[in-house]
Amino acid sequence: MRYLPHTDESRKDMLNAIGAKHIDELYTHVPSETLMSEPLSSLPSHMGEMQVESHIKALAEKNTPTSKLPSFLGGGCYHHHIPASVDHLIQRGEFLTTYTPYQPEVSQGTLTYVYEFQNYIARLTGMDIANASMYDGATAVTEAALMAKRLTKRSNVIVYPCVHPDYIDVLKSYSTHSNGTVELGTEPDENTACVIIQSPNYYGLVFDLKELREKCDAVGAKLVVAVTEIVSLGLLPAPEVADIVAGEAQSIGVPMSYGGPHLGFFACKKQYMRQMPGRLCGKTVDADGKEGFVLTLNTREQHIRRDKATSNICTNQGLCALAFSIHLSLLGETGFKTLAQLNHTQACKLADALESIDGVTLKTESFFNEVTASFPISTELLKDELSKHSIIGGIPVGKTLHSMVFCATELTTDEDIAKLKAAIETILSEHSTNGGLSHAV
Amino acid sequence: MPFETELLIHQSVKGRYGVDLPTPEVRNRTGLNARSEIGLPEVSEPQVVRHYTRLSHQNYSIDGNFYPLGSCTMKHNPRLNEKLARLEGFANLHPLQSEEHSQGALELIYQLTDWLKKLSGLPGVTLDPAAGAHGELTGMMMIRKAHEAKGNPRKVVLVPDSAHGTNPATAATCKYTIVTIKTGDDGMVDMDAFNSAIETHGEDIAAFMLTNPSTCGLFEPNVKVIADTLHSIGAYFYCDGANFNAIVGKVKPGDIGVDVMQINLHKTFSTPHGGGGPGSGPVMVTEELVPYLPIPYVEKKEDGTFTLIKENETTIGRIKGFHGQFGMMIRALAYMMSHGADGLQKVAEDAVLNANYILHNLKDDFHVPYPGPCMHECLLTHKKQKENGVTTMDIAKALLDAGFHPMTVYFPLVVDGAMLIEPTETESRETLDGFIEAMKTIAKRAREGDADAFHAQPQTTFRKRLDETRAARKPVLVEEK
Ligand SMILES: Cc1ncc(COP(=O)(O)O)c(C=O)c1O
């Protein structure tokens, strides 16, 4: 086995050195009745690099990725271009094959990029501080709700129904196993720990957050703003009225990878620092007075406070945070804003195209890079029909299933949009002549 | 030698950029005024490449040298896995694509599930959890739901004092009260303490969370008795399987009475940690708990195609967005296939052999709290060195100057001045000998009583000893704007 350096001979020598005759002598603590009596015959034996590669390549080839067809899928995971330097740099073994920086003297590389990541997230969100990343957007927003409960000592959470459905589902799963409720879209009161809103929301709509801030202040609830498309922060004003801004940063530097690993982020006001979940990196000096970085405020964490910890998170998304930091550094202030504008402009063109189709109504007047449109046919049908035209449509939404959320990014070309428009027109005309036309409500 | 580099925020020169983008037509249908100043740096591509390359030189890595961090399992990271995770058919696959477009991904998930079932001897698997601790939480939610289904969620979870901190934190997140079970002088669960907790809390006990092999590097000899006792009062046996690499292909947790167990894919099956993550923490369960598995999960249809199940009446619900850390699943499957059933058994044996080899060679120089043999990690303490004013932290910092990453220090908490060493199976005898030599030299220096020199270490690293107290007293988490 190429990953194992020992030969049978060196194994024997080492056993000899220890004073054991057989490897089984090292398993004497393991009660014999718990040891497997037979080897795992139902699984294959080891394979060479060629065989493994061809097996897994064959699986990859059974998929049709969004890079192969025009795609309008968004909904919390976005297809953006990643500059070549990003993957080159994160694949350097000195980044890729390191662990959590427990020994800061030999981990300044990791600690510095984590500190840069914290800075970037804080600045993008308009918050004072940020942590070193969370698993993904859904769990980051859930951690925000848990933090709001700790801060307010209240148990109920209100979430707007236009928040990403996966995020709402995760909030609900966590809440059934801890005290408190998760309610959809009701008015906050004295028992409300926080109100969670997403902007732009799942349907693409952009919110003005000031009114909600006032509602929260009136009853002492925290305001949590969820962001699933971090590129939007290059065009929209920072959600700085929030107490906590949490969400997904996959769009910058991290491939879609069928849903993971992605990059949760978490930022908040400074006064909540000691209640924040997850890892934090702080600046300090070394014995020579040189600037350096360490993991800090560890007393909030599970390995010290154990059952009193602010969260059970240990492993985070280090490498994805690095990819994000490299990509954002390459973009810089102007590049990031330009990227946001590119996304928005393509979405405007997409909206124009959809609006111009007979029978199609645009539902989202103010948007960033996602728009919802309603159709005179079921969008499940529309999706299948688009697929026959070699187009990956948007996400069908709503109870009546006559609406679809479309997303445009900088990778969406004008031709893609023209192709989509033509296909929808053909599909609608076919289905109206077939008598399949029914009007959306 | 590593070079200094300033934070990119401070290298910014207005007008520089590192990505050439087309000039967009300016439109605004957001309903709001465009964003004002963000405060991002403006730097060129060569600057960015140099900055991060310099940062990489300031890091220690498993590619560069031995990384004996106990419990963290730092083993060789094969690049084949990286290559496969980057295949276009995977990297550019959107999680909401139709099943027709994602058959290969669904099949891969199905195949990995099958491997995990066979290795664990447990019939139910979820690949959704994002890391080990997230797997623990998923497992405990399932346990809670199963008890609720029987009419009583119960109140108490038993956790040994030697457990990883995520175990009590997880149980607390699930709103359980933690009752700590002490570790005996032999490093095992103190059976008197266990039995008395069973007597005191009886049917209030939801589960016992036991790391096995334990964080003391030992296999719990009483697992079967523990499992039977728990089952007799209707409680579940949760096994933290973070140390599965010591027993993979040797012991099937399902055979020894484990009801729920998470596996840290990023440890046992070698997916690179990249400075702390990402991870992946699949959970395996018994038939009885299958109804509570989180959604979504993959099933094979009669026609041989694969489908994603997103609804189910009894599930605990969704615990993460989309479908788990798919990229880590690719890497883990490639690793499993490369090893095969035969290789995985060797993985366990070589991991155990290497740890025992270190233990054997250092047992005269360092205090060994629990007699061997150990499993895949060996535990030493600073007891002998402390007499000369040299502590575990001093030994760790001296190792840095000797060119080695230190072992895990001060953990497990039940052992004073603990040093937990995990060599893993991918290290050669020559590497182990080098490490042993370095440790022996440190022990000799400590015997000669040069404590002050130890306190001044490390001297050869990019930064000298960092002031962690100052960082915590006056936290600086971001730069002034
Ligand atoms: C014994 C044990 N349990 C649980 C965990 C938590 O796993 P993760 O860091 O992937 O969340 C770890 C790893 O740190 C561990 O060593």
Short mmCIF file of C-alpha atoms and ligand atoms in Angstrom, two decimals, chain A residues 99-100 102 135 279 302 312-316, chain B residues 70-73 130-136 162-167 170 211-215 240-243 262-267 273 276 278-281 377 411 420 422, ligand 1:
data_model
loop_
_atom_site.label_atom_id
_atom_site.label_comp_id
_atom_site.label_asym_id
_atom_site.label_seq_id
_atom_site.Cartn_x
_atom_site.Cartn_y
_atom_site.Cartn_z
CA TYR A 99 -4.04 21.69 11.39
CA THR A 100 -5.80 24.22 13.60
CA TYR A 102 -2.59 25.51 18.22
CA TYR A 135 -19.68 25.38 8.53
CA ARG A 279 -12.76 30.32 16.70
CA GLN A 302 -15.76 23.76 24.10
CA ASN A 312 -19.73 22.92 20.25
CA ILE A 313 -17.92 23.93 17.06
CA CYS A 314 -14.30 22.78 16.87
CA THR A 315 -13.32 22.21 13.24
CA ASN A 316 -14.30 25.15 11.03
CA GLY B 70 -2.83 13.41 19.44
CA SER B 71 -6.54 13.11 18.71
CA CYS B 72 -6.16 15.35 15.66
CA THR B 73 -4.83 12.57 13.40
CA ALA B 130 -20.21 19.15 8.48
CA ALA B 131 -17.65 18.03 11.10
CA GLY B 132 -17.17 15.64 13.99
CA ALA B 133 -18.89 17.89 16.53
CA HIS B 134 -21.74 18.47 14.10
CA GLY B 135 -22.05 14.70 13.79
CA GLU B 136 -22.21 14.42 17.57
CA SER B 162 -11.55 12.44 29.81
CA ALA B 163 -13.93 13.18 26.92
CA HIS B 164 -13.20 15.68 24.20
CA GLY B 165 -14.83 19.02 25.07
CA THR B 166 -17.17 18.79 22.12
CA ASN B 167 -19.02 15.90 23.82
CA THR B 170 -22.91 18.91 22.23
CA THR B 211 -14.90 8.13 23.02
CA ASN B 212 -13.53 4.73 22.11
CA PRO B 213 -10.62 4.30 21.63
CA SER B 214 -10.41 6.97 24.30
CA THR B 215 -8.49 10.22 24.43
CA ASP B 240 -17.43 9.27 19.63
CA GLY B 241 -15.62 7.63 16.74
CA ALA B 242 -13.00 10.32 16.17
CA ASN B 243 -10.35 7.69 16.89
CA GLN B 262 -19.80 9.71 14.27
CA ILE B 263 -16.68 9.26 12.19
CA ASN B 264 -14.43 12.22 11.48
CA LEU B 265 -13.80 11.67 7.78
CA HIS B 266 -11.16 14.38 7.83
CA LYS B 267 -9.13 12.35 10.31
CA HIS B 273 -7.56 20.03 7.37
CA GLY B 276 -8.60 23.86 10.75
CA PRO B 278 -13.31 21.78 6.41
CA GLY B 279 -14.28 18.48 7.97
CA SER B 280 -17.08 16.00 7.60
CA GLY B 281 -18.73 13.95 10.34
CA GLU B 377 -1.83 7.42 20.41
CA PHE B 411 -5.18 17.13 27.00
CA LEU B 420 -0.75 13.04 23.73
CA GLU B 422 -0.33 10.34 17.65
C1 LIG C 1 -12.39 12.75 20.32
C2 LIG C 1 -12.92 13.85 19.46
N1 LIG C 1 -14.23 14.08 19.39
C3 LIG C 1 -14.75 15.06 18.62
C4 LIG C 1 -13.95 15.91 17.89
C5 LIG C 1 -14.58 17.03 17.13
O1 LIG C 1 -14.50 16.88 15.76
P1 LIG C 1 -14.52 18.15 14.80
O2 LIG C 1 -13.34 18.99 15.16
O3 LIG C 1 -14.43 17.60 13.43
O4 LIG C 1 -15.79 18.88 15.02
C6 LIG C 1 -12.56 15.69 17.92
C7 LIG C 1 -11.65 16.55 17.14
O5 LIG C 1 -11.23 17.59 17.43
C8 LIG C 1 -12.03 14.66 18.72
O6 LIG C 1 -10.70 14.43 18.77
#
